Coordinates of C-alpha atoms in Angstrom, one line a residue:
X19 CA -14.5 28.3 -0.8
X20 CA -16.7 25.8 0.3
X21 CA -14.7 22.0 1.2
X22 CA -17.0 19.2 0.4
X23 CA -14.3 16.6 1.9
X24 CA -16.2 13.8 3.6
X25 CA -15.0 13.5 7.6
X26 CA -12.8 10.3 7.3
X27 CA -14.4 6.9 9.3
X28 CA -11.6 5.8 10.5
X29 CA -10.7 2.0 11.4
X30 CA -8.4 0.5 11.9
X31 CA -6.7 -1.9 8.5
X32 CA -4.6 -3.8 9.3
X33 CA -1.5 -4.4 12.7
X34 CA 2.1 -4.3 11.2
X35 CA 5.8 -5.5 12.7
X36 CA 7.3 -2.7 11.5
X37 CA 9.2 0.3 12.8
X38 CA 7.7 3.5 12.6
X39 CA 10.2 4.8 10.1
X40 CA 9.4 2.1 7.5
X41 CA 5.9 2.6 8.0
X42 CA 6.0 6.6 7.2
X43 CA 7.8 6.1 4.2
X44 CA 5.1 3.1 3.6
X45 CA 2.5 6.3 4.6
X46 CA 4.1 9.0 1.5
X47 CA 4.3 5.9 -0.6
X48 CA 0.3 5.9 -0.4
X49 CA 0.2 9.4 -0.6
X50 CA 2.1 9.5 -3.8
X51 CA 0.7 10.0 -7.6
X52 CA 3.8 7.7 -9.0
X53 CA 1.3 5.2 -10.4
X54 CA -0.1 7.3 -12.9
X55 CA -1.8 7.3 -15.7
X56 CA -1.3 3.8 -15.2
X57 CA -3.2 3.0 -12.3
X58 CA -5.3 5.8 -10.5
X59 CA -4.6 4.6 -6.5
X60 CA -3.5 6.7 -3.6
X61 CA -4.0 7.3 -0.3
X62 CA -3.9 10.7 1.8
X63 CA -6.1 9.5 4.5
X64 CA -4.0 7.2 6.7
X65 CA -2.6 6.9 10.1
X66 CA 0.0 5.1 11.8
X67 CA 0.0 4.4 15.5
X68 CA 3.5 2.8 16.6
X69 CA 3.3 0.9 19.9
X70 CA 6.7 -0.3 21.4
X71 CA 6.0 -4.3 21.5
X72 CA 2.7 -4.4 19.5
X73 CA 4.7 -2.7 15.9
X74 CA 2.5 -0.3 13.8
X75 CA -1.1 0.0 14.0
X76 CA -2.7 1.2 10.2
X77 CA -5.5 3.2 10.4
X78 CA -7.7 4.2 7.4
X79 CA -10.4 6.3 5.7
X80 CA -13.1 3.9 5.1
X81 CA -14.3 6.4 2.5
X82 CA -11.0 6.3 0.6
X83 CA -10.9 3.0 0.4
X84 CA -13.5 0.8 -0.5
X85 CA -15.3 0.5 -3.2
X86 CA -17.0 3.5 -3.4
X87 CA -13.2 5.4 -3.6
X88 CA -9.8 3.9 -4.5
X89 CA -10.9 0.1 -5.5
X90 CA -12.5 0.8 -7.0
X91 CA -10.4 3.9 -9.1
X92 CA -8.3 0.5 -9.4
X93 CA -10.4 -1.2 -11.1
X94 CA -12.1 0.7 -13.5
X95 CA -7.9 1.7 -14.3
X96 CA -7.5 -2.0 -15.1
X97 CA -10.8 -2.6 -17.1
X98 CA -10.3 0.9 -19.2
X99 CA -7.1 0.1 -20.4
X100 CA -6.7 -2.7 -22.5
X101 CA -2.5 -2.5 -22.3
X102 CA -2.9 -2.5 -18.0
X103 CA -0.9 -5.2 -18.0
X104 CA 2.1 -4.4 -19.4
X105 CA 1.6 -1.2 -18.8
X106 CA 1.9 -2.0 -14.8
X107 CA 4.4 -3.7 -15.7
X108 CA 6.6 -1.1 -17.2
X109 CA 5.9 1.7 -15.0
X110 CA 6.6 -0.8 -11.9
X111 CA 10.5 -1.7 -13.6
X112 CA 11.0 1.9 -13.3
X113 CA 10.1 2.5 -10.4
X114 CA 12.3 -0.7 -8.8
X115 CA 14.5 0.3 -10.7
X116 CA 15.1 3.4 -9.1
X117 CA 15.3 2.0 -5.2
X118 CA 17.5 -0.7 -7.2
X119 CA 19.9 2.0 -9.2
X120 CA 20.1 3.9 -5.7
X121 CA 20.8 0.8 -3.6
X122 CA 23.5 0.3 -5.7
X123 CA 24.6 3.3 -6.0
X124 CA 25.3 3.0 -1.8
X125 CA 27.1 -0.6 -1.9
X126 CA 29.6 0.6 -4.3
X127 CA 30.2 3.9 -2.3
X128 CA 33.1 4.4 0.5
X129 CA 31.2 5.2 2.9
X130 CA 33.8 5.5 5.2
X131 CA 35.3 8.8 3.3
X132 CA 32.5 9.9 2.4
X133 CA 31.6 13.6 4.7
X134 CA 28.9 13.9 6.4
X135 CA 26.7 15.5 3.1
X136 CA 27.5 13.5 0.2
X137 CA 26.3 10.2 3.0
X138 CA 22.8 12.3 3.2
X139 CA 22.3 12.8 -0.2
X140 CA 23.1 8.8 -1.0
X141 CA 20.5 9.0 1.9
X142 CA 18.1 11.3 0.7
X143 CA 18.6 9.9 -2.5
X144 CA 17.5 5.9 -1.8
X145 CA 14.6 7.7 0.8
X146 CA 12.8 9.6 -2.3
X147 CA 13.2 6.1 -4.2
X148 CA 11.6 4.3 -2.0
X149 CA 9.1 7.1 -1.3
X150 CA 7.6 7.7 -4.7
X151 CA 5.2 4.9 -4.5
X152 CA 3.7 2.6 -3.1
X153 CA 5.6 -0.2 -3.1
X154 CA 3.0 -2.4 -2.0
X155 CA 0.3 -1.7 -4.4
X156 CA -0.2 -4.9 -5.4
X157 CA -0.5 -6.1 -1.7
X158 CA -3.3 -3.6 -1.1
X159 CA -5.5 -4.1 -3.9
X160 CA -4.8 -7.7 -3.8
X161 CA -5.0 -9.0 0.0
X162 CA -6.1 -5.9 1.9
X163 CA -9.1 -5.5 -0.4
X164 CA -10.9 -8.0 1.3
X165 CA -11.8 -5.5 3.7
X166 CA -14.6 -3.8 1.4
X167 CA -17.5 -5.6 1.4
X168 CA -18.7 -4.9 -2.1
X169 CA -15.4 -5.8 -3.7
X170 CA -15.4 -8.9 -5.8
X171 CA -12.9 -10.5 -4.3
X172 CA -15.3 -10.8 -1.0
X173 CA -17.9 -13.2 -2.8
X174 CA -15.4 -15.3 -4.0
X175 CA -14.0 -16.1 -0.9
X176 CA -16.7 -16.3 1.1
X177 CA -17.7 -19.2 -1.4
X178 CA -15.0 -21.2 -1.3
X179 CA -15.0 -21.0 2.7
X180 CA -18.8 -22.6 2.0
X181 CA -17.7 -25.2 -0.1
X182 CA -14.9 -26.2 2.5
X183 CA -18.2 -25.4 5.4
X184 CA -15.7 -23.5 6.6
X185 CA -17.9 -20.0 5.5
X186 CA -18.3 -19.0 9.6
X187 CA -14.5 -19.2 9.8
X188 CA -14.0 -16.2 7.1
X189 CA -13.2 -13.7 9.9
X190 CA -10.6 -15.3 11.6
X191 CA -9.1 -15.8 8.3
X192 CA -9.5 -12.5 6.9
X193 CA -7.8 -11.0 10.7
X194 CA -4.7 -13.5 9.3
X195 CA -4.2 -12.6 5.9
X196 CA -4.3 -8.4 7.9
X197 CA -1.5 -8.5 10.2
X198 CA 1.8 -9.7 9.2
X199 CA 3.8 -10.6 12.3
X200 CA 7.3 -10.4 11.0
X201 CA 7.4 -14.3 10.5

């Protein structure tokens, strides 16, 4: 069987001040397909490297993420569904509802009387709910889409900066948006 998959074209996409455990949940969620059929959004080519004093650095495969890949898929999901907003809200409610349900379950338990297995099951249920989908989908589609030069938002932002006489500062603004320093 021939493998037609392109060799990943890795680039550092963002720095996140988050634990590797948190980032591993996020990356597993990004690989999940829980937003389907509403939004064709998932990424399986992601690498996270963590550094003690610097946080996590997220690398994406440019071939998969840009307007030729997932951003195009997301835009097509929006454009082809006249009920997109309602469908997206329903799916979001389901995903976040499961996270909230598992959180409440943990909060209502008397953890001091539970066995190790019961504690593990509570934790596993919560982690599975968190990892079912990329719970930051809107952020990835909105702010982080700025890495793609062919994406619509780039032209809009550059035009606004041009009107303000700050067009040359685009890269500096992009860096601010893409870096989360925990504040």
